[in-house]
XYZ file of C-alpha atoms in Angstrom:
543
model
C 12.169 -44.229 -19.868
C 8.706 -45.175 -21.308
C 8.552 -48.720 -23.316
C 7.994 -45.929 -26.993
C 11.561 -45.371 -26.032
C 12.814 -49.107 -25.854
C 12.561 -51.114 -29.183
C 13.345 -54.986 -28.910
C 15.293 -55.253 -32.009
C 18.067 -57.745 -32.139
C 19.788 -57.214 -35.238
C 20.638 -53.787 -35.442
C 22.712 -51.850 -32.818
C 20.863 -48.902 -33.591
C 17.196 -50.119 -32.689
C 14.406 -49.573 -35.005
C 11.164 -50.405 -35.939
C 11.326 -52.211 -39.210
C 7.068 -53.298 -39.622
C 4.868 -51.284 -41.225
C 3.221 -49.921 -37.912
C -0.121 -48.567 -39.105
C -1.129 -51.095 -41.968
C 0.253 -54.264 -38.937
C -2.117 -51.867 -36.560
C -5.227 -52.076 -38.785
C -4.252 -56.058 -39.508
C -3.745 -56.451 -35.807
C -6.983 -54.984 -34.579
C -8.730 -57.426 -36.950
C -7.081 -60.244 -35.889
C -8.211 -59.485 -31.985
C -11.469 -58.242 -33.369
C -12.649 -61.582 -35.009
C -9.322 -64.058 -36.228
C -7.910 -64.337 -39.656
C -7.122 -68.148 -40.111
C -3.547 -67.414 -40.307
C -1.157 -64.711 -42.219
C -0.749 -61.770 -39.722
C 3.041 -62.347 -38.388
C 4.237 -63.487 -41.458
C 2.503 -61.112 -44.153
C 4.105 -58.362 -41.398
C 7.214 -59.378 -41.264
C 7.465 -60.247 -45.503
C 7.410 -56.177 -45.312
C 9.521 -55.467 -43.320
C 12.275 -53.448 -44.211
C 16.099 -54.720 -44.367
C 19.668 -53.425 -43.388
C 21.512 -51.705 -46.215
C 22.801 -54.253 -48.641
C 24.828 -53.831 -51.489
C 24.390 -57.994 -52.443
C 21.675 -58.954 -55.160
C 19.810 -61.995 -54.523
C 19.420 -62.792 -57.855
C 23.316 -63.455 -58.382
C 23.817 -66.179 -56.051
C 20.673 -67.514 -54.386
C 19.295 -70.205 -57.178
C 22.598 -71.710 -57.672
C 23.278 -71.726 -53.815
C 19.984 -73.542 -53.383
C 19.233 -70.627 -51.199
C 15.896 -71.407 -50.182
C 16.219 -75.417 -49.803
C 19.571 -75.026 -47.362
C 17.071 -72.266 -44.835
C 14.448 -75.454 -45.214
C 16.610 -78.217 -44.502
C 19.572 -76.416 -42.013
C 17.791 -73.877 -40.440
C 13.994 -75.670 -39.151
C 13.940 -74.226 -35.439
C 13.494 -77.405 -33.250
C 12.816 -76.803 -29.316
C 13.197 -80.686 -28.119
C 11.698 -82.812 -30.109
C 8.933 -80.370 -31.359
C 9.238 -78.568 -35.014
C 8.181 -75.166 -34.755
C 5.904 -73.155 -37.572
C 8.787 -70.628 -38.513
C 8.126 -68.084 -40.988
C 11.111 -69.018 -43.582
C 10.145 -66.656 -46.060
C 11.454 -63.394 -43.629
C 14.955 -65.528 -42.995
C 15.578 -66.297 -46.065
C 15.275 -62.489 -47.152
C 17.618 -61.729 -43.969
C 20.499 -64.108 -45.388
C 19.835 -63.089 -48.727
C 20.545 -59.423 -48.202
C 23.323 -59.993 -45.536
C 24.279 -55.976 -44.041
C 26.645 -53.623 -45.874
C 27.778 -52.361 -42.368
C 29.844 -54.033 -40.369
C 28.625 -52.520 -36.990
C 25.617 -54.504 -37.793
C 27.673 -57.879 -38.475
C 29.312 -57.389 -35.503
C 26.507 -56.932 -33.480
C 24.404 -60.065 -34.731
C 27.957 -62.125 -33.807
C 27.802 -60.788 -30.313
C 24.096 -61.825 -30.064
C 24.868 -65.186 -31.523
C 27.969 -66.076 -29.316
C 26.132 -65.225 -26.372
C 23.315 -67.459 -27.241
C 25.771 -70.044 -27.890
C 27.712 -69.853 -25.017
C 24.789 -69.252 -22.710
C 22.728 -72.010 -22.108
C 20.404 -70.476 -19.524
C 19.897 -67.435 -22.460
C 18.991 -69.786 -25.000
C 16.694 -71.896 -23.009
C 14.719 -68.291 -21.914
C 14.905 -67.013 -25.763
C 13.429 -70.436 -26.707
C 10.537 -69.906 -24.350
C 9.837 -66.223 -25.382
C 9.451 -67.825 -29.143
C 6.889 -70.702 -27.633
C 4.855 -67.992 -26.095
C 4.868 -65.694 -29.160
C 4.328 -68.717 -31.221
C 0.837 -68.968 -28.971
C -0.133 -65.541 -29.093
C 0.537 -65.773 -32.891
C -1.857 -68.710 -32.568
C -4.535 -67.293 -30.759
C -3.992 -63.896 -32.790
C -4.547 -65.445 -35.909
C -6.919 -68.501 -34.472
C -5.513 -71.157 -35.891
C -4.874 -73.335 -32.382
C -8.311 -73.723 -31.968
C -11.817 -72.599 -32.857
C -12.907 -70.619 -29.341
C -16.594 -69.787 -29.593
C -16.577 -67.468 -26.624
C -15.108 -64.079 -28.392
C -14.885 -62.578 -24.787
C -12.895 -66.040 -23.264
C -10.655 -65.652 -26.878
C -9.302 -62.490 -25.900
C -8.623 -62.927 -22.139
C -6.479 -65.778 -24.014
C -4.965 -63.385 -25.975
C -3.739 -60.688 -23.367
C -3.117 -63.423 -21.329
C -0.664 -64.701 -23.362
C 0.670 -61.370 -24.279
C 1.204 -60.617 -20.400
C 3.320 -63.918 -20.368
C 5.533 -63.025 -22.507
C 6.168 -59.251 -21.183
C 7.067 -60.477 -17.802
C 9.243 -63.473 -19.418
C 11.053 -60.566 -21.265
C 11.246 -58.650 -18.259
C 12.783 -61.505 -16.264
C 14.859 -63.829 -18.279
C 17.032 -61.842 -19.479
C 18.806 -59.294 -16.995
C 22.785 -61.163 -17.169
C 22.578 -60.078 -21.019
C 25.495 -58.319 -22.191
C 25.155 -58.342 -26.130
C 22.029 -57.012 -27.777
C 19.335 -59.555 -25.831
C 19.952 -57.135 -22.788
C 17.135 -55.167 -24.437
C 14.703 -57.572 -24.252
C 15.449 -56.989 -20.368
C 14.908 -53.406 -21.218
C 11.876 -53.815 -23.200
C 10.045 -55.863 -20.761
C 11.014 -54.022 -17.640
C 9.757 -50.311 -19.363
C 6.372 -51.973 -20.619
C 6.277 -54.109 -17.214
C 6.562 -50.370 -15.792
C 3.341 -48.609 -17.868
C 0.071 -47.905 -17.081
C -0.776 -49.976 -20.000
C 0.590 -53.146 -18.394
C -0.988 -52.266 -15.236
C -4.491 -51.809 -16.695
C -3.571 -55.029 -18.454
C -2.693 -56.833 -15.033
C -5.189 -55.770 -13.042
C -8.256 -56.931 -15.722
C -6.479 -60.091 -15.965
C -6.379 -60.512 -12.140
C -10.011 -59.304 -12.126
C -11.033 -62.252 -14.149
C -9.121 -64.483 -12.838
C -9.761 -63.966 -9.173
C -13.073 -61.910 -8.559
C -14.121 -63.538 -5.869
C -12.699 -66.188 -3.211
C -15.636 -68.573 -1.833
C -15.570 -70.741 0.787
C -17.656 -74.053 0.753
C -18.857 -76.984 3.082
C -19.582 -80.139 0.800
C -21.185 -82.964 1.390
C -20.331 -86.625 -0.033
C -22.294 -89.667 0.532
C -21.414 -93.061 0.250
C -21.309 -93.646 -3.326
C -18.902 -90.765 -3.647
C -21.558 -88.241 -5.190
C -22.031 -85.018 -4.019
C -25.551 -84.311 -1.512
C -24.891 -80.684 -0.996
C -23.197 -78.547 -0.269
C -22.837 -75.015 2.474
C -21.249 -71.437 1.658
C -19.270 -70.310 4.397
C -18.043 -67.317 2.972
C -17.654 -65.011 0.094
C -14.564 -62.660 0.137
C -14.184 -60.385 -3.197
C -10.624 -59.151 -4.352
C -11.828 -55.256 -3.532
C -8.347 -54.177 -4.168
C -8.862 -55.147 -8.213
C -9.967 -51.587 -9.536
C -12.157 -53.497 -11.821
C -14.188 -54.731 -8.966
C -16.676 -53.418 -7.392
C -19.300 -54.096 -4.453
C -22.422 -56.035 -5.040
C -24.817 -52.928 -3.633
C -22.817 -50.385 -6.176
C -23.282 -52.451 -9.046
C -26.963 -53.261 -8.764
C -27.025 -49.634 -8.270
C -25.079 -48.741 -11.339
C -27.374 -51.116 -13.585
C -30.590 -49.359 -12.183
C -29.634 -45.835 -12.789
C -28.592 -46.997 -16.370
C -31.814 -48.982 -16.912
C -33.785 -45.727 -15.854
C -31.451 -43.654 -17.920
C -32.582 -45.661 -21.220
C -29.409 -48.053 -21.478
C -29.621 -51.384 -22.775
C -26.691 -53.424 -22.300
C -25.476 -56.426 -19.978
C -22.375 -57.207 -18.034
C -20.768 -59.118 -20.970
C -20.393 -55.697 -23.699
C -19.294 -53.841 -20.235
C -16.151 -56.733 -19.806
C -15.598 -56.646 -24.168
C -15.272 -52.401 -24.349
C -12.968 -53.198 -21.156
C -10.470 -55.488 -22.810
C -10.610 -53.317 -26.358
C -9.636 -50.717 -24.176
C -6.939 -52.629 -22.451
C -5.738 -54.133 -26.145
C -5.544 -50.824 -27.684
C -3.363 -49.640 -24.815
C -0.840 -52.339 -25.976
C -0.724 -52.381 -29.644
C 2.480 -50.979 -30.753
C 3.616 -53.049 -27.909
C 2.423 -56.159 -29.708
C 3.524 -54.873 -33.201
C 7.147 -54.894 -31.126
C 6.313 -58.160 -30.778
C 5.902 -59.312 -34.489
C 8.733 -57.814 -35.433
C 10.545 -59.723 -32.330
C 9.132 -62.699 -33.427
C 11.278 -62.270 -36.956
C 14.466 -61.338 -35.077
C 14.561 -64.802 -32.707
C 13.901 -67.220 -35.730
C 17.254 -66.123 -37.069
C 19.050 -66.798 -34.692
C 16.908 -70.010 -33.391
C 17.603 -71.018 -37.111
C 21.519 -70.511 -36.500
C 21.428 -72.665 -33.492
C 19.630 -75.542 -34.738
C 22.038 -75.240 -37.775
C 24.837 -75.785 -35.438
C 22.821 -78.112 -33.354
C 22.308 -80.159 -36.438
C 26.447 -80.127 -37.652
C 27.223 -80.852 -34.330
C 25.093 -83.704 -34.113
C 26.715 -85.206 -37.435
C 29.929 -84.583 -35.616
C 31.105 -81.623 -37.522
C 32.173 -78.206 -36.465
C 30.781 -74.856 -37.162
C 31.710 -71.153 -36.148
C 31.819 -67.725 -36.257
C 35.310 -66.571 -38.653
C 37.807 -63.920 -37.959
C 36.320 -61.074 -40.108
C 39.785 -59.547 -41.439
C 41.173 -56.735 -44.334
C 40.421 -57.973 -47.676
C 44.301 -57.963 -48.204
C 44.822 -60.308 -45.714
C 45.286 -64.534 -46.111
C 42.074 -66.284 -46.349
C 41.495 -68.976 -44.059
C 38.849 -71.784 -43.735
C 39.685 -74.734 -41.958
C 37.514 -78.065 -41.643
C 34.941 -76.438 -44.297
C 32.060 -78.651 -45.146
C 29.414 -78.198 -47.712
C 25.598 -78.294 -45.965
C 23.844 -79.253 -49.279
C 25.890 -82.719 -48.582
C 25.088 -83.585 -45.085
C 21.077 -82.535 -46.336
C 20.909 -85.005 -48.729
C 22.116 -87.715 -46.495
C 25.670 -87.698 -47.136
C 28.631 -86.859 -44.133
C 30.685 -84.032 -46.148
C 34.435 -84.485 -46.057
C 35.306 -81.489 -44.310
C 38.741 -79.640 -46.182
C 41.233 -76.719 -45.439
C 41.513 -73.729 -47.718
C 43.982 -70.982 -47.567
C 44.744 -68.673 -50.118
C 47.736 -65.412 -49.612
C 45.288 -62.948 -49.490
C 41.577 -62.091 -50.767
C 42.187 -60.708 -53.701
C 42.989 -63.572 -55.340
C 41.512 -65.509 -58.525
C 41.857 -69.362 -57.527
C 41.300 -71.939 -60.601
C 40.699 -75.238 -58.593
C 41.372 -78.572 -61.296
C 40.936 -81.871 -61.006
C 38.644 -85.198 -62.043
C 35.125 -85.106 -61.810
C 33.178 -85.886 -58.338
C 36.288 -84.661 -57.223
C 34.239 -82.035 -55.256
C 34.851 -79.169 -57.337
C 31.224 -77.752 -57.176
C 30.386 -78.838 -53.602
C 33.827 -76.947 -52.548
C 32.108 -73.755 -54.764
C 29.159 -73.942 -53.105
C 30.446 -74.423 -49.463
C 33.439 -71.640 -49.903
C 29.723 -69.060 -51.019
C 27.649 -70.249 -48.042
C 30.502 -69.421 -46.032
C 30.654 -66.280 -47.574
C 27.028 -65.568 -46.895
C 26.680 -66.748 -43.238
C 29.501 -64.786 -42.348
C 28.411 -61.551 -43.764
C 24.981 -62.068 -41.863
C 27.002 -62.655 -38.755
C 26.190 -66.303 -38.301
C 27.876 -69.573 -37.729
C 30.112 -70.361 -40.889
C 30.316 -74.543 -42.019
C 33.988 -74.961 -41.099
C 35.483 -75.621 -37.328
C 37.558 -71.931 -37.938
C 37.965 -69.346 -40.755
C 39.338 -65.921 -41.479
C 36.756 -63.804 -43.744
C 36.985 -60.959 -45.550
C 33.424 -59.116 -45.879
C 32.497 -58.639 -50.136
C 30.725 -56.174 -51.405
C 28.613 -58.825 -53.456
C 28.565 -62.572 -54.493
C 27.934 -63.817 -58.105
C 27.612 -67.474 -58.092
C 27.601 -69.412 -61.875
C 27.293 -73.112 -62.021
C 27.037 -75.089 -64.974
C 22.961 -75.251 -66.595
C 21.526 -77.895 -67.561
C 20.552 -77.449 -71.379
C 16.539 -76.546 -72.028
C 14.863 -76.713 -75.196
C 13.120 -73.233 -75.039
C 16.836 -71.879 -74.730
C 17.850 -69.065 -77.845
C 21.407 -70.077 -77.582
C 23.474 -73.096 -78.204
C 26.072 -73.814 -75.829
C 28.219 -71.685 -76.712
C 26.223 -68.924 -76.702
C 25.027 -69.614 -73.656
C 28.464 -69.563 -71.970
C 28.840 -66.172 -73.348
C 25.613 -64.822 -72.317
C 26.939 -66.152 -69.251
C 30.002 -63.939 -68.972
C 28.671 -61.364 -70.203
C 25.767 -61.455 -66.977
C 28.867 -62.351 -64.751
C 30.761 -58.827 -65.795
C 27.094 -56.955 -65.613
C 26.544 -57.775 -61.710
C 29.821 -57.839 -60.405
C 31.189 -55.289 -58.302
C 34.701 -54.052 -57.504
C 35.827 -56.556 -54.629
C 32.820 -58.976 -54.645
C 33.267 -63.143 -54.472
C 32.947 -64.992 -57.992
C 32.458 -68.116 -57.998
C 32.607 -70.023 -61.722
C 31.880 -73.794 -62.166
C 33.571 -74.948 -65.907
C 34.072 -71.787 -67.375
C 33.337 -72.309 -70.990
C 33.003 -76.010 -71.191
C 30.143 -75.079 -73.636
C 32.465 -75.006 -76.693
C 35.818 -76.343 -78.149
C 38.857 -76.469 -76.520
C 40.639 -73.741 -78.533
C 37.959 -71.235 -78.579
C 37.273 -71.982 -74.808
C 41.028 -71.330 -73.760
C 41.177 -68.021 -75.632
C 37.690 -66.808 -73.758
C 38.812 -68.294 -70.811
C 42.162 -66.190 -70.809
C 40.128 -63.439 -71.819
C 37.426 -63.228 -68.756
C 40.261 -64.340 -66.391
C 42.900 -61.436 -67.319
C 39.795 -59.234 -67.344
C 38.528 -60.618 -64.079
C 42.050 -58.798 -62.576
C 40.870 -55.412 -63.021
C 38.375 -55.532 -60.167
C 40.432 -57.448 -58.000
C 37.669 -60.240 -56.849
C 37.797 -62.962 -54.727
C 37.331 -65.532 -57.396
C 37.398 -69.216 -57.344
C 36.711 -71.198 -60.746
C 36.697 -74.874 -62.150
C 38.102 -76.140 -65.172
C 38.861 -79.494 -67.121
C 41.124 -77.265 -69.310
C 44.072 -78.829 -67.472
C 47.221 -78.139 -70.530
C 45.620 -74.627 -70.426
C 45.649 -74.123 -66.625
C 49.234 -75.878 -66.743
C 50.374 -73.611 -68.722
C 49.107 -70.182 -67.345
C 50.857 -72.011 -64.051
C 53.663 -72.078 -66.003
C 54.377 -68.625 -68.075
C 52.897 -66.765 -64.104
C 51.883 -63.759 -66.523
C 48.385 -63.157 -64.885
C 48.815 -61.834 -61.698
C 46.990 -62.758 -58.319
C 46.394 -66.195 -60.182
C 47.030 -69.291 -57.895
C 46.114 -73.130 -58.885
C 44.186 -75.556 -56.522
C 43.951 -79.112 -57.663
C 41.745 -81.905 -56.080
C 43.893 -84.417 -54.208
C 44.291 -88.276 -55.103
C 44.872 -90.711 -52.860
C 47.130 -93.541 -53.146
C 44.296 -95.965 -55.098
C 44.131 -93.086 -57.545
C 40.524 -91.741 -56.035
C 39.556 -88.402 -54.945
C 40.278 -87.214 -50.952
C 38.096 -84.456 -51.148
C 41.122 -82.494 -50.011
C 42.469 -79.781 -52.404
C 46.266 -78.755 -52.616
C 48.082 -76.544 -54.493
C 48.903 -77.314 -58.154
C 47.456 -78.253 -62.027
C 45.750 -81.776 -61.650
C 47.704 -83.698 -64.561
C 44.872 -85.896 -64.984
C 40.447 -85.661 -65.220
C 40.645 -89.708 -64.036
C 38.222 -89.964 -67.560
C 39.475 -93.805 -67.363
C 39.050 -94.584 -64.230
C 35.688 -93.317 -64.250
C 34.990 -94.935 -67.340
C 35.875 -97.969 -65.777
C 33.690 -97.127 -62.737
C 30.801 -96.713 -64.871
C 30.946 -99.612 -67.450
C 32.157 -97.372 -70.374
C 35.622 -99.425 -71.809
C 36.125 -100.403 -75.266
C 35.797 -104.156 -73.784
C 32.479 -103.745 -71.229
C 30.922 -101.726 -74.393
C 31.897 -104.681 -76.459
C 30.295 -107.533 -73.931
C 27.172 -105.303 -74.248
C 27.078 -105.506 -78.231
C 27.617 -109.231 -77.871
C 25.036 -109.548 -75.372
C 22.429 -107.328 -77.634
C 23.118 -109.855 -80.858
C 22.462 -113.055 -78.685
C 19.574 -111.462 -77.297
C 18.394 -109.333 -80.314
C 20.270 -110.740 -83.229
C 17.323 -112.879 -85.120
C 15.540 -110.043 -85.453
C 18.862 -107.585 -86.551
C 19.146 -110.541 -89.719
C-alpha cells in the first residue's frame, strides 16, 4: 500500500483529504523556499472543507458565546506549557457539528480511546509538539536562521521526527488513531522517506574522525593529531574524496560554475518535493489533534474543578432525555464553581417551560442544556457526569438583547422580529432554546403571543426549553393540559427561601421580586432612608 493510499484523517471514518492540496502546495513550497512570518497551517486549515451539516452557526453561536467557551475551555495545555492552537479551525468544527452519525460515532471512539489511554495521549501530545516545530520552522517564526541551507535540514529534520513518531507510537490503536500507525509505517516504507533518511544521515554523519589532543597545564588546548578518517561510504550521498575532486574538474572544464553548497540546496528541494503531499497530510493532521487535545484539556480542566464530564448515550429522539450532574462552562470560566443539576424530560420531543425567580439559573441552565447539545453532536465530552442525547437536526438559541439605540423596533417589536427569525431557521426536530419569551411587552398581549408561538411550536415537534416570569399564565396552561408535549420545570427553593440551582417539576408560585428587592436595597423603607439621607445632605440647596 503506498502512503497516496493512507490519509491520516481522524474525524471521518471514511478518510479524506479536506486542504486545498494545490493552492497549500504552492503556499508550502514558499514557506520552505524563503519563510512567511507565520499564516501557512492556519490560513490552510481556515479552508478546509467540513462534514455535512445541516446546523447554522448563525442560530446559536453568539448567544452560546461560541467563540469565548473554545478560548477559555478548550486552550490545549501539554504540562505547564500553552500551546499556539489555531482556534479559528475548532471553532468552525463545533460550529458545524456532522449530520451523520457514522461520523459522531467515530470521533467518540477516537476520544474514549484517548481518554482511556494514557500512553496514546502522551504519544498524540508529542506528534502535536513536533508539528507545532515544523509549523515553526515552516513558517519561521521560532527563530531567524540565516543559513537557508542549515533552515531546511531543520525542516526535514523535523518532518522525519514526526513520520517515525507516527510510525511508532501508535500500533495498540484500535479506534481511528490506528491510522496514524498506518500513515507513518506506508511513508516510513517509500522511497521518498528513504531519500529523505539517507540525506539526513549524510549530513549528519559524513565522516567519523579520530583525534589525539593535547592539553597543557592551564587546561588549553596545544595541539592536536588525526589518527584517522573513516567516511560513512554506505550513505548514497557520499562519495570518495578522489571521485569528487574528479567530478568538480570535469565540470570546471565543461564550463560549470557552481560550488558544493547549490549541489547540497537542489539535493534537499529534491528531497522536499518528494514529500509534499506528505506534509500537506500533515497540516491537515495538525487540525484534526487540536480537537481533540482541546476536548481533553476541557475535561482536564472540569476535572480539576472537581466536576464530571462525558460522552452521553446518543438515543431515538422519542426516547427520555437524560442529563445528570449538568454544569454550565460559561460559570466555572468566569470564576464561579457551577452547581451541577439533573434534567430528565419523557422523551425529546418535548417543549419544557422552566419558571422561577431571577438568578435562579434559568439562562445558565439554557445555555448549558445547548452546549450539551453541541458537544455531543461533535462527538465530544458533554458538561454533565452522564446523559442520554438525542442528535437535532439544528439548534436555535434566543436569549434576551440588551436594548440599542440604532434598533428600528421598540420592544415589542423586537420580540416579534424575534419569533418571527425563530420560525424562519428552525427545522423539523431541531433544539429551541427561548430565554423570556415576550417579556418585551404587557402581560396580556405577551400571554396571547406566547400561547400562540408555543401551540405553533407543536407542529414541528422540537426539543424546546423556554423561560418565563409569566407564572398565572404558565399555571394555568399546567392546569387546562390542552397543549400537548408541554411539561413545566420550576427552579427549586430551599428552605431560607433562596434558589438551589436545582430544577423540579412544577409552576414556580413566586419570582422572589421581594426578596430580591430586599437583597438589593429596593423596599419602600431602605428607599425612604435614602430620601432622608439626600435632604440632610442636599436639602439647603432643594429650599
Amino acid at each position: 500500500m503506498s502512503h497516496a493510499a493512507v490519509i491520516p484523517d481522524l474525524l471521518h471514518p471514511i478518510a479524506s483529504r479536506r486542504l486545498d492540496v494545490e493552492r497549500t502546495r504552492v503556499e508550502l513550497t514558499l514557506c520552505f523556499a524563503g519563510g512567511t512570518g507565520g499564516g501557512l497551517f492556519e490560513a490552510a486549515l481556515e479552508r478546509a472543507s467540513l462534514a455535512p451539516s445541516s446546523w447554522t452557526p448563525a442560530g446559536f453561536a453568539s448567544d452560546l458565546f461560541l467563540q469565548r467557551f473554545v478560548a477559555g475551555c478548550f486552550p490545549i495545555r501539554i504540562g505547564n506549557s500553552p500551546a499556539q492552537a489555531v482556534t479559528g479551525h475548532v471553532l468552525q468544527l463545533l460550529a458545524n457539528p456532522p449530520s451523520d452519525t457514522e461520523v459522531v460515532d467515530f470521533r467518540r471512539q477516537v476520544l474514549a480511546e484517548l481518554d482511556t489511554s494514557r500512553d496514546l495521549r502522551r504519544e498524540l501530545e508529542k506528534v502535536y509538539q513536533d508539528l507545532q516545530r515544523l509549523r515553526a520552522l515552516l513558517e519561521d517564526t521560532a527563530t531567524q536562521n540565516w543559513d537557508p541551507s542549515r533552515r531546511h535540514l531543520d525542516i526535514l529534520t523535523a518532518l522525519k521526527d514526526v513520520l517515525d513518531r507516527l510510525a511508532t507510537g501508535f500500533a495498540p490503536a484500535r479506534s481511528g488513531l490506528a491510522r496514524l500507525h498506518e500513515f507513518g509505517s506506508s511513508v516510513c516504507a517509500s522511497e521518498a522517506y528513504r531519500a529523505l533518511a539517507d540525506l539526513l544521515s549524510y549530513d549528519d554523519r559524513l565522516a567519523t574522525v579520530s583525534l589525539n589532543v593535547r592539553v597543557g597545564a592551564d587546561g588549553r588546548i596545544r595541539g592536536f593529531e588525526i589518527l584517522s578518517v573513516e567516511e560513512n561510504r554506505e550513505n548514497p550521498f557520499a562519495s570518495p574524496a578522489w571521485r569528487r575532486w574528479l567530478a568538480k574538474l570535469e565540470l570546471f572544464l565543461r564550463g560549470y560554475r557552481f560550488g558544493d553548497g547549490e549541489v547540497m540546496a537542489r539535493l534537499v528541494d529534491a528531497v522536499f518535493s518528494g514529500l509534499e503531499d506528505v506534509a500537506i497530510a500533515l497540516i491537515q493532521l495538525f487540525g484534526d489533534v487540536e480537537l481533540y487535545l482541546g476536548a481533553l484539556s476541557f475535561a482536564d480542566y472540569a476535572r480539576g474543578a472537581g466536576l464530571e464530564v462525558s460522552l452521553p448515550e446518543l438515543v431515538a429522539p422519542d426516547a427520555p432525555r437524560r442529563l445528570e450532574g449538568l454544569f454550565n462552562p460559561l460559570l466555572l470560566m468566569s470564576g464561579v464553581k457551577p452547581v451541577p443539576c439533573d434534567l430528565r424530560t419523557n422523551k425529546f420531543a418535548t417543549t419544557v417551560l422552566v419558571t422561577g425567580p431571577n438568578s435562579g439559573g434559568k439562562t445558565r441552565l439554557l445555555q448549558a442544556v445547548g452546549l450539551s447539545q453541541l458537544l455531543a453532536q461533535g462527538g465530544l465530552f458533554i458538561p454533565a457526569r452522564a446523559g442520554a442525547v438525542a442528535l437535532a437536526p439544528g439548534l436555535v438559541v434566543s436569549l434576551i438583547q440588551e436594548t440599542t439605540a440604532d434598533q428600528a423596533e421598540g420592544r415589542l417589536g423586537m420580540e416579534l422580529v424575534r419569533i418571527r427569525a425563530l420560525f424562519e431557521q428552525l427545522p423539523p426536530g431541531a433544539m429551541v432554546l427561548l430565554d423570556e419569551l415576550c417579556s418585551g411587552t404587557n402581560p396580556s398581549e405577551g400571554e396571547e403571543i406566547f400561547e400562540l408561538v408555543v401551540s405553533t411550536l407543536q407542529q414541528l415537534q422540537p426539543q424546546a426549553f423556554i423561560t418565563t416570569h409569566f407564572l398565572a399564565f404558565a399555571g394555568r396552561l399546567a392546569r387546562e393540559a390542552k397543549i400537548p408535549d408541554l411539561t413545566f420545570l420550576q427552579v427549586e427553593l430551599g428552605e431560607d427561601r433562596r434558589a438551589t440551582y436545582q430544577f423540579v417539576p412544577g409552576v414556580a408560585n413566586t419570582s422572589l421580586a421581594g426578596d430580591t428587592a430586599q437583597r438589593l436595597g429596593v423596599t419602600g423603607d431602605q428607599l425612604q432612608s435614602l430620601i432622608e439621607e439626600n435632604l440632610a445632605r442636599f436639602g439647603s440647596r432643594c429650599r
